[in-house]
CSV table of C-alpha atoms and ligand atoms in Angstrom, one decimal:
chain,number,residue,atom,x,y,z
A,3,MET,CA,2.9,16.1,13.5
A,4,MET,CA,5.4,16.7,10.7
A,5,ALA,CA,3.4,20.1,9.4
A,6,GLY,CA,3.2,21.0,12.9
A,7,ILE,CA,6.9,20.8,13.4
A,8,TYR,CA,8.0,22.5,10.6
A,9,GLY,CA,5.1,25.3,11.1
A,10,ALA,CA,6.5,25.7,14.3
A,11,LEU,CA,10.2,25.6,13.3
A,12,ASN,CA,9.6,28.6,10.7
A,13,GLY,CA,7.9,30.3,13.7
A,14,GLY,CA,4.1,29.7,13.5
A,15,LYS,CA,2.1,29.2,16.5
A,16,VAL,CA,0.7,25.8,15.9
A,17,THR,CA,-2.2,23.7,17.2
A,18,ILE,CA,-2.5,20.2,16.2
A,19,PHE,CA,-6.2,18.7,16.4
A,20,GLU,CA,-6.3,15.2,16.8
A,21,LYS,CA,-9.8,13.4,17.3
A,22,ASN,CA,-8.2,10.1,18.8
A,23,ASP,CA,-7.1,10.3,22.4
A,24,ARG,CA,-3.4,10.0,20.9
A,25,VAL,CA,-1.4,10.8,18.1
A,26,GLY,CA,-0.3,8.4,15.4
A,27,LYS,CA,-2.4,5.6,15.9
A,28,LYS,CA,-2.1,4.5,11.7
A,29,LEU,CA,1.7,5.1,12.2
A,30,ALA,CA,1.9,2.5,15.1
A,31,ILE,CA,0.6,-0.1,13.0
A,32,THR,CA,3.0,0.6,10.0
A,33,GLY,CA,5.3,-2.0,8.7
A,34,LYS,CA,3.4,-4.5,10.9
A,35,GLY,CA,4.3,-2.7,14.0
A,36,ARG,CA,7.9,-2.0,12.8
A,37,CYS,CA,7.3,1.4,10.6
A,38,ASN,CA,9.0,1.2,7.2
A,39,VAL,CA,9.8,5.0,7.8
A,40,THR,CA,11.1,5.7,4.5
A,41,ASN,CA,13.1,4.5,1.3
A,42,ASP,CA,16.8,4.8,1.2
A,43,CYS,CA,16.6,6.3,-2.6
A,44,SER,CA,17.3,9.1,-4.8
A,45,ASN,CA,14.7,11.6,-5.6
A,46,GLU,CA,14.2,10.2,-9.1
A,47,GLU,CA,13.6,6.7,-7.5
A,48,PHE,CA,11.2,7.7,-5.0
A,49,LEU,CA,9.1,9.5,-7.9
A,50,LYS,CA,9.1,6.5,-10.0
A,51,ASN,CA,7.6,4.3,-7.2
A,52,VAL,CA,4.7,7.1,-7.1
A,53,ILE,CA,1.9,5.9,-8.7
A,54,SER,CA,-0.4,8.5,-9.0
A,55,ASN,CA,0.6,11.9,-9.9
A,56,PRO,CA,4.4,11.9,-9.2
A,57,LYS,CA,5.2,14.8,-10.8
A,58,PHE,CA,3.0,17.1,-8.4
A,59,LEU,CA,5.3,15.7,-5.6
A,60,TYR,CA,8.6,17.1,-7.2
A,61,ALA,CA,8.8,20.2,-5.3
A,62,SER,CA,8.2,18.7,-2.0
A,63,ILE,CA,10.7,15.5,-2.3
A,64,SER,CA,13.0,18.1,-3.2
A,65,ASN,CA,12.5,20.3,-0.3
A,66,PHE,CA,12.8,17.3,2.0
A,67,SER,CA,13.9,14.2,0.8
A,68,THR,CA,14.4,10.7,2.1
A,69,GLU,CA,17.8,11.8,3.2
A,70,ASP,CA,16.0,14.3,5.2
A,71,THR,CA,13.8,11.8,6.9
A,72,LYS,CA,16.4,9.5,7.9
A,73,ALA,CA,18.6,12.5,9.3
A,74,PHE,CA,15.3,13.7,11.0
A,75,PHE,CA,14.4,10.6,13.0
A,76,GLU,CA,18.5,10.0,13.9
A,77,GLY,CA,18.3,13.8,15.2
A,78,LEU,CA,15.7,12.8,17.3
A,79,GLY,CA,17.5,9.8,18.9
A,80,VAL,CA,15.9,6.9,17.0
A,81,PRO,CA,18.7,5.0,14.9
A,82,LEU,CA,17.6,3.6,11.7
A,83,LYS,CA,18.5,0.6,9.4
A,84,THR,CA,18.0,-0.2,5.9
A,85,GLU,CA,16.5,-3.5,4.8
A,86,ARG,CA,15.8,-5.6,1.7
A,87,GLY,CA,14.3,-3.3,-1.1
A,88,ARG,CA,16.4,-0.3,0.6
A,89,ARG,CA,13.4,-0.1,3.1
A,90,VAL,CA,14.3,1.8,6.2
A,91,PHE,CA,12.9,0.8,9.7
A,92,PRO,CA,14.4,1.9,13.2
A,93,VAL,CA,16.8,-0.3,14.6
A,94,SER,CA,14.5,-1.0,17.5
A,95,ASP,CA,11.9,-2.5,15.0
A,96,LYS,CA,9.1,-0.6,17.1
A,97,ALA,CA,6.7,1.7,15.2
A,98,MET,CA,6.1,3.5,18.3
A,99,ASP,CA,9.6,4.6,18.8
A,100,ILE,CA,8.7,6.6,15.6
A,101,VAL,CA,5.5,7.9,17.1
A,102,LEU,CA,7.0,9.0,20.2
A,103,ALA,CA,10.0,10.7,18.9
A,104,LEU,CA,7.5,12.8,16.4
A,105,LYS,CA,5.1,13.5,19.3
A,106,LYS,CA,7.9,14.6,21.7
A,107,ALA,CA,9.4,16.9,18.6
A,108,VAL,CA,6.1,18.5,18.4
A,109,LEU,CA,5.9,19.1,22.2
A,110,ASP,CA,9.6,20.3,22.4
A,111,TYR,CA,9.1,22.7,19.5
A,112,GLY,CA,5.8,24.4,21.0
A,113,CYS,CA,3.2,23.0,19.5
A,114,GLU,CA,0.0,22.4,21.3
A,115,ILE,CA,-2.0,19.1,20.9
A,116,LYS,CA,-5.6,19.0,21.2
A,117,ASN,CA,-7.6,15.9,21.2
A,118,GLU,CA,-10.6,17.3,19.5
A,119,LYS,CA,-12.4,16.4,16.2
A,120,VAL,CA,-12.6,19.1,13.3
A,121,ILE,CA,-15.9,19.5,12.3
A,122,SER,CA,-15.7,22.3,9.4
A,123,LEU,CA,-13.5,25.1,8.0
A,124,LEU,CA,-14.4,28.6,8.6
A,125,THR,CA,-13.6,30.9,5.9
A,126,LYS,CA,-14.3,34.5,5.1
A,127,GLU,CA,-14.1,36.1,1.2
A,128,ASN,CA,-12.3,32.5,0.3
A,129,LYS,CA,-9.5,32.7,2.8
A,130,VAL,CA,-9.4,30.6,6.4
A,131,SER,CA,-10.5,32.4,9.4
A,132,GLY,CA,-10.6,29.0,11.4
A,133,ILE,CA,-12.3,25.9,12.3
A,134,LYS,CA,-15.0,24.6,14.2
A,135,THR,CA,-14.1,21.6,16.2
A,136,SER,CA,-16.3,19.0,18.6
A,137,ARG,CA,-15.5,21.8,21.5
A,138,GLY,CA,-15.6,25.0,20.0
A,139,VAL,CA,-14.7,27.6,17.2
A,140,TYR,CA,-11.0,28.9,16.9
A,141,GLU,CA,-9.6,31.4,14.8
A,142,PHE,CA,-6.4,30.6,12.6
A,143,ASP,CA,-4.8,32.6,10.0
A,144,SER,CA,-4.1,29.1,8.2
A,145,VAL,CA,-5.3,25.7,8.6
A,146,ILE,CA,-3.3,22.4,7.1
A,147,LEU,CA,-5.9,19.5,6.4
A,148,ALA,CA,-3.8,16.3,7.0
A,149,THR,CA,-6.6,13.8,7.7
A,150,GLY,CA,-5.3,10.9,5.9
A,151,GLY,CA,-7.4,8.6,3.7
A,152,VAL,CA,-10.3,6.2,4.2
A,153,SER,CA,-8.1,2.7,4.8
A,154,TYR,CA,-8.3,1.2,8.5
A,155,PRO,CA,-10.7,3.9,9.8
A,156,LEU,CA,-10.5,2.6,13.3
A,157,THR,CA,-7.4,4.1,13.3
A,158,GLY,CA,-9.1,7.8,13.1
A,159,SER,CA,-8.5,8.0,9.0
A,160,ASP,CA,-12.3,7.8,8.1
A,161,GLY,CA,-12.5,10.6,5.5
A,162,ASP,CA,-13.5,13.6,7.5
A,163,GLY,CA,-11.0,15.6,5.2
A,164,PHE,CA,-12.6,14.9,1.9
A,165,ARG,CA,-16.3,15.8,3.6
A,166,ILE,CA,-14.5,19.2,4.5
A,167,ALA,CA,-12.7,19.9,1.3
A,168,GLY,CA,-16.0,19.0,-0.6
A,169,GLU,CA,-18.1,21.4,1.5
A,170,ASN,CA,-15.6,24.1,0.4
A,171,GLY,CA,-15.9,23.6,-3.3
A,172,ILE,CA,-12.8,21.4,-3.6
A,173,GLU,CA,-12.5,18.8,-5.8
A,174,VAL,CA,-12.2,15.2,-4.5
A,175,THR,CA,-11.4,12.4,-6.8
A,176,PRO,CA,-12.8,8.8,-6.4
A,177,LEU,CA,-11.7,7.0,-3.6
A,178,ILE,CA,-10.2,3.6,-4.3
A,179,PRO,CA,-8.3,1.0,-2.6
A,180,SER,CA,-4.7,0.4,-3.6
A,181,LEU,CA,-2.4,-1.8,-1.9
A,182,VAL,CA,-4.8,-4.2,-1.0
A,183,PRO,CA,-5.8,-8.1,-1.2
A,184,LEU,CA,-7.6,-9.6,-4.2
A,185,GLU,CA,-10.8,-11.6,-3.9
A,186,THR,CA,-10.7,-14.7,-6.5
A,187,VAL,CA,-13.6,-16.1,-8.4
A,188,GLU,CA,-11.9,-19.7,-7.3
A,189,ASP,CA,-12.7,-21.0,-4.0
A,190,THR,CA,-9.6,-20.8,-1.9
A,191,ALA,CA,-10.9,-21.5,1.4
A,192,GLU,CA,-9.3,-24.9,1.5
A,193,ILE,CA,-5.9,-23.6,1.0
A,194,MET,CA,-6.1,-20.3,3.3
A,195,GLY,CA,-2.8,-19.8,5.0
A,196,VAL,CA,-0.5,-21.4,2.1
A,197,SER,CA,2.1,-18.8,2.0
A,198,LEU,CA,4.5,-18.9,-1.2
A,199,LYS,CA,8.2,-17.8,-1.4
A,200,ASN,CA,10.0,-17.2,-4.5
A,201,VAL,CA,6.7,-17.1,-6.7
A,202,THR,CA,6.3,-15.0,-10.0
A,203,LEU,CA,2.9,-13.5,-10.0
A,204,LYS,CA,1.6,-12.2,-13.3
A,205,ILE,CA,-1.4,-10.2,-14.0
A,206,LYS,CA,-3.1,-9.9,-17.2
A,207,ASP,CA,-5.6,-7.3,-18.3
A,208,ASN,CA,-7.7,-9.7,-20.7
A,209,GLN,CA,-9.6,-6.7,-22.5
A,210,LYS,CA,-6.1,-5.1,-23.7
A,211,ASN,CA,-4.5,-8.7,-23.8
A,212,LYS,CA,-1.3,-7.5,-22.1
A,213,ILE,CA,0.5,-8.6,-18.9
A,214,ILE,CA,0.1,-5.3,-16.7
A,215,PHE,CA,2.0,-6.9,-13.7
A,216,GLU,CA,5.1,-9.3,-13.3
A,217,GLU,CA,7.1,-9.9,-10.3
A,218,MET,CA,8.9,-12.4,-8.0
A,219,GLY,CA,8.2,-12.4,-4.5
A,220,GLU,CA,6.0,-13.8,-1.7
A,221,MET,CA,2.1,-14.3,-1.6
A,222,LEU,CA,-0.4,-15.9,0.3
A,223,PHE,CA,-3.8,-17.6,0.0
A,224,THR,CA,-6.6,-16.3,2.2
A,225,HIS,CA,-10.4,-17.4,2.8
A,226,PHE,CA,-11.6,-14.8,0.0
A,227,GLY,CA,-8.5,-15.2,-2.6
A,228,ILE,CA,-4.9,-14.0,-2.3
A,229,SER,CA,-2.9,-11.5,-0.2
A,230,GLY,CA,0.6,-10.5,0.5
A,231,PRO,CA,3.4,-8.5,-0.6
A,232,LEU,CA,3.2,-9.4,-4.0
A,233,VAL,CA,-0.6,-9.1,-4.3
A,234,LEU,CA,-0.6,-5.8,-2.7
A,235,SER,CA,2.0,-4.4,-5.2
A,236,ALA,CA,-0.1,-5.8,-8.0
A,237,SER,CA,-3.4,-4.3,-7.0
A,238,CYS,CA,-2.2,-0.9,-7.6
A,239,HIS,CA,-1.9,-1.6,-11.3
A,240,LEU,CA,-5.7,-2.5,-11.5
A,241,SER,CA,-8.2,0.0,-12.2
A,242,SER,CA,-12.4,-1.2,-11.6
A,243,ILE,CA,-12.6,-4.8,-11.9
A,244,GLU,CA,-15.1,-6.5,-13.8
A,245,LYS,CA,-15.9,-9.8,-14.8
A,246,GLY,CA,-13.5,-11.6,-16.7
A,247,LYS,CA,-11.2,-8.6,-16.7
A,248,TYR,CA,-8.0,-9.3,-14.8
A,249,THR,CA,-6.6,-13.0,-14.5
A,250,ALA,CA,-3.7,-13.8,-12.2
A,251,TYR,CA,-1.1,-16.2,-13.0
A,252,VAL,CA,1.0,-17.8,-10.4
A,253,ASP,CA,4.7,-19.5,-11.6
A,254,PHE,CA,5.6,-21.7,-8.7
A,255,LYS,CA,8.7,-22.5,-10.5
A,256,PRO,CA,10.1,-19.1,-11.8
A,257,ALA,CA,14.1,-20.4,-11.9
A,258,LEU,CA,13.1,-23.1,-14.0
A,259,ASP,CA,11.9,-23.0,-17.8
A,260,GLU,CA,9.5,-25.2,-19.2
A,261,LYS,CA,12.2,-28.0,-20.5
A,262,THR,CA,14.1,-28.0,-17.4
A,263,LEU,CA,10.9,-28.1,-15.1
A,264,ASP,CA,9.5,-31.0,-17.6
A,265,ALA,CA,12.8,-32.8,-17.0
A,266,ARG,CA,12.5,-32.8,-13.2
A,267,LEU,CA,8.7,-34.1,-13.6
A,268,LEU,CA,9.7,-36.8,-15.8
A,269,SER,CA,12.6,-37.7,-13.2
A,270,ASP,CA,10.1,-37.5,-10.2
A,271,PHE,CA,7.7,-39.6,-12.1
A,272,SER,CA,10.1,-42.1,-13.0
A,273,LYS,CA,10.5,-42.5,-9.2
A,274,GLN,CA,6.7,-42.9,-8.4
A,275,LEU,CA,5.4,-45.0,-11.2
A,276,ASN,CA,2.5,-46.6,-9.5
A,277,LYS,CA,1.5,-44.0,-7.1
A,278,ASP,CA,-1.7,-41.9,-7.8
A,279,PHE,CA,-0.8,-38.4,-9.4
A,280,GLN,CA,-2.5,-36.6,-6.6
A,281,ASN,CA,0.5,-38.1,-4.4
A,282,CYS,CA,3.3,-37.2,-6.5
A,283,LEU,CA,3.9,-33.5,-6.1
A,284,GLY,CA,4.8,-33.3,-2.7
A,285,GLY,CA,8.4,-32.6,-4.0
A,286,LEU,CA,7.6,-29.6,-6.0
A,287,LEU,CA,4.7,-27.9,-4.1
A,288,PRO,CA,3.4,-27.2,-0.1
A,289,SER,CA,0.9,-30.4,0.5
A,290,LYS,CA,-2.0,-28.2,1.3
A,291,ILE,CA,-2.2,-26.7,-2.1
A,292,ILE,CA,-1.7,-30.0,-4.4
A,293,PRO,CA,-5.4,-31.0,-4.5
A,294,PHE,CA,-6.2,-27.2,-5.7
A,295,VAL,CA,-3.5,-27.6,-8.1
A,296,VAL,CA,-4.3,-30.9,-9.3
A,297,ALA,CA,-8.1,-30.1,-9.9
A,298,LYS,CA,-6.8,-27.1,-12.0
A,299,THR,CA,-4.9,-29.6,-14.3
A,300,ASN,CA,-8.3,-31.7,-15.0
A,301,ILE,CA,-6.3,-34.6,-14.5
A,302,PRO,CA,-8.2,-37.5,-12.3
A,303,PRO,CA,-6.4,-37.2,-9.0
A,304,THR,CA,-6.3,-41.0,-8.7
A,305,THR,CA,-4.9,-41.7,-12.3
A,306,LYS,CA,-1.6,-43.8,-11.8
A,307,VAL,CA,1.8,-41.9,-12.5
A,308,ASN,CA,2.6,-44.5,-15.3
A,309,ALA,CA,-0.4,-43.7,-17.2
A,310,ILE,CA,-0.1,-39.7,-17.3
A,311,THR,CA,-0.2,-39.1,-20.7
A,312,LYS,CA,2.3,-36.4,-22.6
A,313,GLU,CA,-0.6,-34.3,-22.9
A,314,GLN,CA,-1.4,-34.5,-19.3
A,315,ARG,CA,2.0,-33.6,-18.4
A,316,GLN,CA,2.0,-30.6,-20.4
A,317,ALA,CA,-1.4,-29.6,-18.5
A,318,LEU,CA,0.4,-30.2,-15.3
A,319,LEU,CA,3.3,-28.1,-16.7
A,320,SER,CA,1.2,-25.1,-17.8
A,321,THR,CA,-0.5,-25.3,-14.4
A,322,LEU,CA,2.9,-25.3,-12.3
A,323,LYS,CA,4.1,-22.3,-14.6
A,324,GLY,CA,0.8,-20.4,-14.4
A,325,LEU,CA,-1.9,-21.3,-12.0
A,326,SER,CA,-4.7,-19.2,-13.3
A,327,LEU,CA,-7.1,-17.2,-10.8
A,328,GLU,CA,-9.8,-14.9,-11.9
A,329,ILE,CA,-10.0,-11.9,-10.0
A,330,LYS,CA,-13.3,-11.0,-8.7
A,331,SER,CA,-12.8,-7.8,-6.8
A,332,PHE,CA,-10.5,-5.7,-4.5
A,333,ARG,CA,-10.9,-6.3,-0.8
A,334,PRO,CA,-13.2,-3.2,0.8
A,335,ILE,CA,-11.2,0.0,0.9
A,336,LYS,CA,-11.1,-0.2,4.6
A,337,GLU,CA,-8.6,-3.1,4.4
A,338,ALA,CA,-6.3,-1.1,1.7
A,339,ILE,CA,-2.8,0.0,3.1
A,340,VAL,CA,-3.5,3.3,1.1
A,341,THR,CA,-6.5,5.1,-0.1
A,342,ARG,CA,-6.1,6.1,-4.0
A,343,GLY,CA,-7.6,9.3,-5.1
A,344,GLY,CA,-8.5,12.2,-2.7
A,345,VAL,CA,-8.2,16.0,-3.0
A,346,SER,CA,-7.3,16.6,-6.6
A,347,VAL,CA,-3.7,17.6,-7.3
A,348,LYS,CA,-5.2,20.6,-9.6
A,349,GLU,CA,-6.5,22.3,-6.6
A,350,ILE,CA,-3.2,22.7,-5.0
A,351,VAL,CA,-0.1,24.6,-5.7
A,352,PRO,CA,2.6,22.0,-5.8
A,353,SER,CA,5.5,24.4,-4.6
A,354,THR,CA,3.4,25.5,-1.1
A,355,MET,CA,0.5,22.8,-0.8
A,356,GLU,CA,-1.8,25.8,-0.6
A,357,SER,CA,-5.2,25.6,-1.9
A,358,LYS,CA,-5.7,27.4,-5.0
A,359,LYS,CA,-9.3,28.3,-4.2
A,360,ILE,CA,-8.9,29.0,-0.5
A,361,LYS,CA,-6.1,31.3,0.9
A,362,GLY,CA,-4.7,29.8,4.0
A,363,LEU,CA,-5.9,26.4,3.8
A,364,TYR,CA,-3.1,23.6,2.9
A,365,PHE,CA,-2.8,19.9,2.5
A,366,ALA,CA,-0.5,17.4,3.5
A,367,GLY,CA,-0.4,13.5,3.7
A,368,GLU,CA,-2.8,10.9,2.2
A,369,ILE,CA,-5.8,13.2,1.7
A,370,ILE,CA,-4.0,14.3,-1.5
A,371,ASP,CA,-4.5,12.4,-4.5
A,372,VAL,CA,-1.1,10.4,-4.5
A,373,ASP,CA,0.0,7.2,-3.5
A,374,ALA,CA,3.0,4.9,-4.0
A,375,TYR,CA,4.2,1.3,-3.9
A,376,THR,CA,4.9,-0.4,-0.6
A,377,GLY,CA,8.6,0.3,0.6
A,378,GLY,CA,8.4,3.3,2.6
A,379,TYR,CA,7.3,5.6,-0.1
A,380,ASN,CA,3.5,6.5,1.4
A,381,LEU,CA,5.3,7.8,4.7
A,382,GLN,CA,7.8,9.6,2.7
A,383,ILE,CA,5.2,11.3,0.9
A,384,ALA,CA,3.4,12.3,4.3
A,385,PHE,CA,6.6,13.6,5.8
A,386,SER,CA,7.5,15.6,2.5
A,387,THR,CA,4.3,17.3,1.7
A,388,GLY,CA,3.7,17.8,5.6
A,389,ALA,CA,7.2,19.5,6.0
A,390,LEU,CA,6.5,22.0,3.1
A,391,ALA,CA,2.7,22.7,4.1
A,392,GLY,CA,4.2,23.5,7.6
A,393,THR,CA,6.9,25.7,6.4
A,394,SER,CA,4.6,27.5,3.6
A,395,ALA,CA,1.5,27.9,6.4
A,396,SER,CA,3.9,29.6,8.8
A,397,GLN,CA,5.3,32.1,6.3
B,17,FAD,C1,-1.7,-1.5,8.3
B,17,FAD,C2,-0.9,-0.3,7.5
B,17,FAD,C3,0.6,-0.3,7.2
B,17,FAD,C4,1.5,0.5,6.7
B,17,FAD,N1,2.5,0.4,6.8
B,17,FAD,C5,3.3,1.5,6.0
B,17,FAD,C6,4.7,1.5,6.0
B,17,FAD,O1,5.4,0.5,6.7
B,17,FAD,N2,5.3,2.5,5.4
B,17,FAD,C7,5.0,3.3,4.5
B,17,FAD,O2,5.4,4.0,4.0
B,17,FAD,N3,3.4,3.7,4.6
B,17,FAD,C8,2.8,2.8,5.1
B,17,FAD,N4,1.4,2.6,5.5
B,17,FAD,C9,0.8,3.9,4.9
B,17,FAD,C10,1.0,5.2,5.9
B,17,FAD,O3,0.3,4.8,7.2
B,17,FAD,C11,-0.1,6.4,5.3
B,17,FAD,O4,-0.1,6.6,4.3
B,17,FAD,C12,0.3,7.3,6.2
B,17,FAD,O5,0.1,6.9,7.7
B,17,FAD,C13,-0.6,8.7,6.0
B,17,FAD,O6,-0.5,9.7,6.9
B,17,FAD,P1,-1.2,10.9,7.2
B,17,FAD,O7,-0.7,11.8,8.2
B,17,FAD,O8,-1.8,11.7,5.8
B,17,FAD,O9,-2.5,10.3,7.6
B,17,FAD,P2,-2.8,9.3,8.9
B,17,FAD,O10,-1.6,8.6,9.3
B,17,FAD,O11,-4.0,8.6,8.5
B,17,FAD,O12,-3.3,10.4,9.8
B,17,FAD,C14,-4.4,11.3,10.0
B,17,FAD,C15,-4.7,11.6,11.3
B,17,FAD,O13,-5.7,12.4,11.1
B,17,FAD,C16,-7.0,12.3,12.4
B,17,FAD,N5,-8.4,12.9,11.7
B,17,FAD,C17,-9.0,12.3,10.7
B,17,FAD,N6,-10.1,13.0,10.7
B,17,FAD,C18,-10.2,14.0,11.6
B,17,FAD,C19,-10.9,15.4,12.4
B,17,FAD,N7,-12.0,15.3,11.7
B,17,FAD,N8,-10.5,15.7,13.3
B,17,FAD,C20,-9.2,15.4,14.1
B,17,FAD,N9,-8.4,14.6,13.6
B,17,FAD,C21,-8.9,13.7,12.6
B,17,FAD,C22,-6.9,10.6,12.5
B,17,FAD,O14,-7.5,10.4,13.5
B,17,FAD,C23,-5.4,10.7,12.2
B,17,FAD,O15,-4.5,10.4,13.1
B,17,FAD,C24,0.5,1.8,6.0
B,17,FAD,C25,-0.9,1.8,6.2
B,17,FAD,C26,-1.4,0.8,6.9
B,17,FAD,C27,-3.1,0.9,7.0
């Protein structure tokens, strides 16, 4: 839609082909229905938050920045607000306001919307001549492929664009999930639904013997393993997952160093000397997770608190400061927030978004091999590359 608007603004006669019966189906579910439309940051900060191929985006973010996104939507009558982490949302907290504003702008600028599925690209001597859709053949001087990734395929982004690019000899790098929940070897079904706030999650690459992610925030246990904001962010740092390669460590008490936490344990224990070990952690942990943590300490749950040895207390301390979970796999790509991989950036001119192989063919959005952290950066990628592709295509 952004590509269409900028194509029309620059004098192009634009038709948007959308295979769904309405535009912006994925956009409508972003940010849990609130749409984190961009991030209130500088171009440099934006590029730091792009994980794959940030340099490729230099020209497009310079041409259409996060400031431009904010001005664009406020200009369309959607007031915005900035929340924690500089995340920008509509004041109404309704993603639909963003979808409807974009759609209105598309129509106001004279673009036509056709609800047809694009089947293939038509070319003559390595130049675009049109497209074939489910309903017929259309002639065009330029075509912008903005079909998204392969995650949440029910929204319409099911990978057609990758097939079309591939059929035209354009390299598509392997598609893997990013911003995705993680499955663990440990069975977490019993603690499903436990949500943790202000914990630190670390991920260790055991092959490199290196911590590759460490952040404080919120996470959640599910029937398959772990999810929530911290886990989605961590997932971006994992490459192919093999048995034993990655271990996650949850620090339940990041604000307390081991010595302080040990003093706290001693104090808690002294008040409950005759209780079973499994019944003395209520002040430290959500009750549902206690049996899971107790099992990890290897201390028999019915051990009396007054019988806990120094070594056992040390084992508990280590578990509280770093509950270990072995990562088994990513959840399937259809559950990912974004797709990593896509049309190779080597195939695209970064200052125009045009294909290097086929004249008149442009790319915009998640179809390109770029992806970023959560925080509004992925939509900003779509808006920046869309605005640039639209402008270039119409010229
Ligand atoms: C649950 C969820 C929440 C998210 N929340 C955020 C957030 O808050 N902030 C953020 O920055 N990012 C968020 N993202 C990521 C963001 O939504 C995407 O990166 C962004 O939508 C990509 O835009 P796009 O235009 O490239 O692709 P899409 O939004 O996927 O749009 C592609 C469109 O192309 C259509 N299409 C596909 N194939 C064809 C075809 N053959 N013919 C015709 N039409 C076709 C599809 O139907 C679809 O409408 C979220 C993603 C998900 C899944």
